[in-house]
Every structure is written in C-alpha cells, then in structure tokens.
Amino acid sequence: MVNLPEPGHRVVVRYLLPSGQATDALGELLSADAETVVVDGKRGVERIPRGAIIAAKEVPPPPAPRRAAGI
C-alpha cells in the first residue's frame, strides 16, 4: 500500500488505466481511504482506485507564474 500525506497537500499519483497504460494525477489530495484516492488537479477531480496506484508522493507547490517578456 502506498503512503500518502494528509489531505490538503499537493501530490503526484501514478496509476494504471483500464488499458494498462500508466498515467499521473497531479494536484491537491482531497481524500484517501482504503478504496479510493481523490486528487483535484488541472484535469478536474480524479477518483483513483487504490488497487490501480503504482506510486505516490508529496510534491512542492507549483512555481509562481512567469511574466511575459516585454511587460
């Protein structure tokens, strides 16, 4: 079983899709129980079955937005 931080932290979760292909969910951990991990990221809220998770870890906050050149 993968150890996750408390909800509210930013995480990346690598998991297997039904096709067998691996993908990542990156965002705020909303909840985690014995069955499901819920991450709110750029693709929206993702509900990931625990059995599909390959790896997970806490990650630092996103970098500040960059200013466009010439502004």
mmCIF file with all atom_site columns, C-alpha atoms in Angstrom:
data_model
loop_
_atom_site.group_PDB
_atom_site.id
_atom_site.type_symbol
_atom_site.label_atom_id
_atom_site.label_alt_id
_atom_site.label_comp_id
_atom_site.label_asym_id
_atom_site.label_entity_id
_atom_site.label_seq_id
_atom_site.pdbx_PDB_ins_code
_atom_site.Cartn_x
_atom_site.Cartn_y
_atom_site.Cartn_z
_atom_site.occupancy
_atom_site.B_iso_or_equiv
_atom_site.pdbx_formal_charge
_atom_site.auth_seq_id
_atom_site.auth_comp_id
_atom_site.auth_asym_id
_atom_site.auth_atom_id
_atom_site.pdbx_PDB_model_num
ATOM 1  C CA . MET A 1 1  ? 0.000   0.000  0.000   1.00 0.00 ? 1  MET A CA 1
ATOM 2  C CA . VAL A 1 2  ? 1.253   3.491  -0.903  1.00 0.00 ? 2  VAL A CA 1
ATOM 3  C CA . ASN A 1 3  ? 1.697   6.032  1.905   1.00 0.00 ? 3  ASN A CA 1
ATOM 4  C CA . LEU A 1 4  ? 0.128   9.413  1.240   1.00 0.00 ? 4  LEU A CA 1
ATOM 5  C CA . PRO A 1 5  ? 0.306   12.702 3.147   1.00 0.00 ? 5  PRO A CA 1
ATOM 6  C CA . GLU A 1 6  ? -2.716  14.193 4.858   1.00 0.00 ? 6  GLU A CA 1
ATOM 7  C CA . PRO A 1 7  ? -5.430  15.707 2.619   1.00 0.00 ? 7  PRO A CA 1
ATOM 8  C CA . GLY A 1 8  ? -4.680  19.278 1.601   1.00 0.00 ? 8  GLY A CA 1
ATOM 9  C CA . HIS A 1 9  ? -1.138  18.550 0.396   1.00 0.00 ? 9  HIS A CA 1
ATOM 10 C CA . ARG A 1 10 ? -0.046  18.596 -3.256  1.00 0.00 ? 10 ARG A CA 1
ATOM 11 C CA . VAL A 1 11 ? 0.703   15.119 -4.597  1.00 0.00 ? 11 VAL A CA 1
ATOM 12 C CA . VAL A 1 12 ? 1.506   13.200 -7.734  1.00 0.00 ? 12 VAL A CA 1
ATOM 13 C CA . VAL A 1 13 ? -0.128  9.779  -8.058  1.00 0.00 ? 13 VAL A CA 1
ATOM 14 C CA . ARG A 1 14 ? 0.936   7.357  -10.808 1.00 0.00 ? 14 ARG A CA 1
ATOM 15 C CA . TYR A 1 15 ? -1.715  4.772  -11.603 1.00 0.00 ? 15 TYR A CA 1
ATOM 16 C CA . LEU A 1 16 ? -2.787  2.296  -14.256 1.00 0.00 ? 16 LEU A CA 1
ATOM 17 C CA . LEU A 1 17 ? -5.706  2.979  -16.578 1.00 0.00 ? 17 LEU A CA 1
ATOM 18 C CA . PRO A 1 18 ? -8.012  0.068  -17.513 1.00 0.00 ? 18 PRO A CA 1
ATOM 19 C CA . SER A 1 19 ? -5.997  -0.220 -20.776 1.00 0.00 ? 19 SER A CA 1
ATOM 20 C CA . GLY A 1 20 ? -2.868  -0.964 -18.710 1.00 0.00 ? 20 GLY A CA 1
ATOM 21 C CA . GLN A 1 21 ? -1.239  2.359  -19.605 1.00 0.00 ? 21 GLN A CA 1
ATOM 22 C CA . ALA A 1 22 ? 0.213   4.373  -16.708 1.00 0.00 ? 22 ALA A CA 1
ATOM 23 C CA . THR A 1 23 ? -0.793  7.995  -16.126 1.00 0.00 ? 23 THR A CA 1
ATOM 24 C CA . ASP A 1 24 ? -0.310  10.624 -13.426 1.00 0.00 ? 24 ASP A CA 1
ATOM 25 C CA . ALA A 1 25 ? -2.683  12.741 -11.381 1.00 0.00 ? 25 ALA A CA 1
ATOM 26 C CA . LEU A 1 26 ? -1.058  15.919 -10.059 1.00 0.00 ? 26 LEU A CA 1
ATOM 27 C CA . GLY A 1 27 ? -2.877  18.200 -7.654  1.00 0.00 ? 27 GLY A CA 1
ATOM 28 C CA . GLU A 1 28 ? -4.303  18.614 -4.171  1.00 0.00 ? 28 GLU A CA 1
ATOM 29 C CA . LEU A 1 29 ? -5.102  15.448 -2.268  1.00 0.00 ? 29 LEU A CA 1
ATOM 30 C CA . LEU A 1 30 ? -8.752  15.799 -1.274  1.00 0.00 ? 30 LEU A CA 1
ATOM 31 C CA . SER A 1 31 ? -9.213  12.443 0.438   1.00 0.00 ? 31 SER A CA 1
ATOM 32 C CA . ALA A 1 32 ? -7.822  8.934  0.719   1.00 0.00 ? 32 ALA A CA 1
ATOM 33 C CA . ASP A 1 33 ? -9.404  5.843  2.192   1.00 0.00 ? 33 ASP A CA 1
ATOM 34 C CA . ALA A 1 34 ? -8.912  2.094  1.833   1.00 0.00 ? 34 ALA A CA 1
ATOM 35 C CA . GLU A 1 35 ? -10.664 2.051  -1.562  1.00 0.00 ? 35 GLU A CA 1
ATOM 36 C CA . THR A 1 36 ? -10.121 5.394  -3.324  1.00 0.00 ? 36 THR A CA 1
ATOM 37 C CA . VAL A 1 37 ? -7.735  8.341  -3.543  1.00 0.00 ? 37 VAL A CA 1
ATOM 38 C CA . VAL A 1 38 ? -9.222  11.659 -4.726  1.00 0.00 ? 38 VAL A CA 1
ATOM 39 C CA . VAL A 1 39 ? -6.972  14.291 -6.346  1.00 0.00 ? 39 VAL A CA 1
ATOM 40 C CA . ASP A 1 40 ? -8.081  17.720 -7.607  1.00 0.00 ? 40 ASP A CA 1
ATOM 41 C CA . GLY A 1 41 ? -5.814  18.786 -10.467 1.00 0.00 ? 41 GLY A CA 1
ATOM 42 C CA . LYS A 1 42 ? -5.866  20.537 -13.838 1.00 0.00 ? 42 LYS A CA 1
ATOM 43 C CA . ARG A 1 43 ? -7.994  17.755 -15.349 1.00 0.00 ? 43 ARG A CA 1
ATOM 44 C CA . GLY A 1 44 ? -10.550 18.152 -12.570 1.00 0.00 ? 44 GLY A CA 1
ATOM 45 C CA . VAL A 1 45 ? -11.297 15.816 -9.690  1.00 0.00 ? 45 VAL A CA 1
ATOM 46 C CA . GLU A 1 46 ? -9.895  12.324 -10.263 1.00 0.00 ? 46 GLU A CA 1
ATOM 47 C CA . ARG A 1 47 ? -11.069 9.336  -8.228  1.00 0.00 ? 47 ARG A CA 1
ATOM 48 C CA . ILE A 1 48 ? -8.366  6.686  -8.357  1.00 0.00 ? 48 ILE A CA 1
ATOM 49 C CA . PRO A 1 49 ? -8.888  3.121  -7.123  1.00 0.00 ? 49 PRO A CA 1
ATOM 50 C CA . ARG A 1 50 ? -6.169  2.180  -4.577  1.00 0.00 ? 50 ARG A CA 1
ATOM 51 C CA . GLY A 1 51 ? -5.509  -1.057 -6.454  1.00 0.00 ? 51 GLY A CA 1
ATOM 52 C CA . ALA A 1 52 ? -4.523  0.863  -9.600  1.00 0.00 ? 52 ALA A CA 1
ATOM 53 C CA . ILE A 1 53 ? -1.889  3.036  -7.870  1.00 0.00 ? 53 ILE A CA 1
ATOM 54 C CA . ILE A 1 54 ? 1.742   2.277  -8.722  1.00 0.00 ? 54 ILE A CA 1
ATOM 55 C CA . ALA A 1 55 ? 3.387   5.131  -6.775  1.00 0.00 ? 55 ALA A CA 1
ATOM 56 C CA . ALA A 1 56 ? 2.501   8.354  -4.993  1.00 0.00 ? 56 ALA A CA 1
ATOM 57 C CA . LYS A 1 57 ? 4.364   11.130 -3.214  1.00 0.00 ? 57 LYS A CA 1
ATOM 58 C CA . GLU A 1 58 ? 4.010   14.647 -1.914  1.00 0.00 ? 58 GLU A CA 1
ATOM 59 C CA . VAL A 1 59 ? 5.405   17.329 -4.232  1.00 0.00 ? 59 VAL A CA 1
ATOM 60 C CA . PRO A 1 60 ? 6.257   21.007 -3.664  1.00 0.00 ? 60 PRO A CA 1
ATOM 61 C CA . PRO A 1 61 ? 3.816   23.795 -4.558  1.00 0.00 ? 61 PRO A CA 1
ATOM 62 C CA . PRO A 1 62 ? 3.758   24.858 -8.211  1.00 0.00 ? 62 PRO A CA 1
ATOM 63 C CA . PRO A 1 63 ? 6.173   27.620 -9.243  1.00 0.00 ? 63 PRO A CA 1
ATOM 64 C CA . ALA A 1 64 ? 4.875   31.179 -9.448  1.00 0.00 ? 64 ALA A CA 1
ATOM 65 C CA . PRO A 1 65 ? 3.531   32.166 -12.884 1.00 0.00 ? 65 PRO A CA 1
ATOM 66 C CA . ARG A 1 66 ? 6.163   33.653 -15.159 1.00 0.00 ? 66 ARG A CA 1
ATOM 67 C CA . ARG A 1 67 ? 5.738   37.136 -16.512 1.00 0.00 ? 67 ARG A CA 1
ATOM 68 C CA . ALA A 1 68 ? 5.717   37.510 -20.279 1.00 0.00 ? 68 ALA A CA 1
ATOM 69 C CA . ALA A 1 69 ? 8.779   39.172 -21.826 1.00 0.00 ? 69 ALA A CA 1
ATOM 70 C CA . GLY A 1 70 ? 8.453   42.895 -22.532 1.00 0.00 ? 70 GLY A CA 1
ATOM 71 C CA . ILE A 1 71 ? 5.823   43.615 -19.904 1.00 0.00 ? 71 ILE A CA 1
#
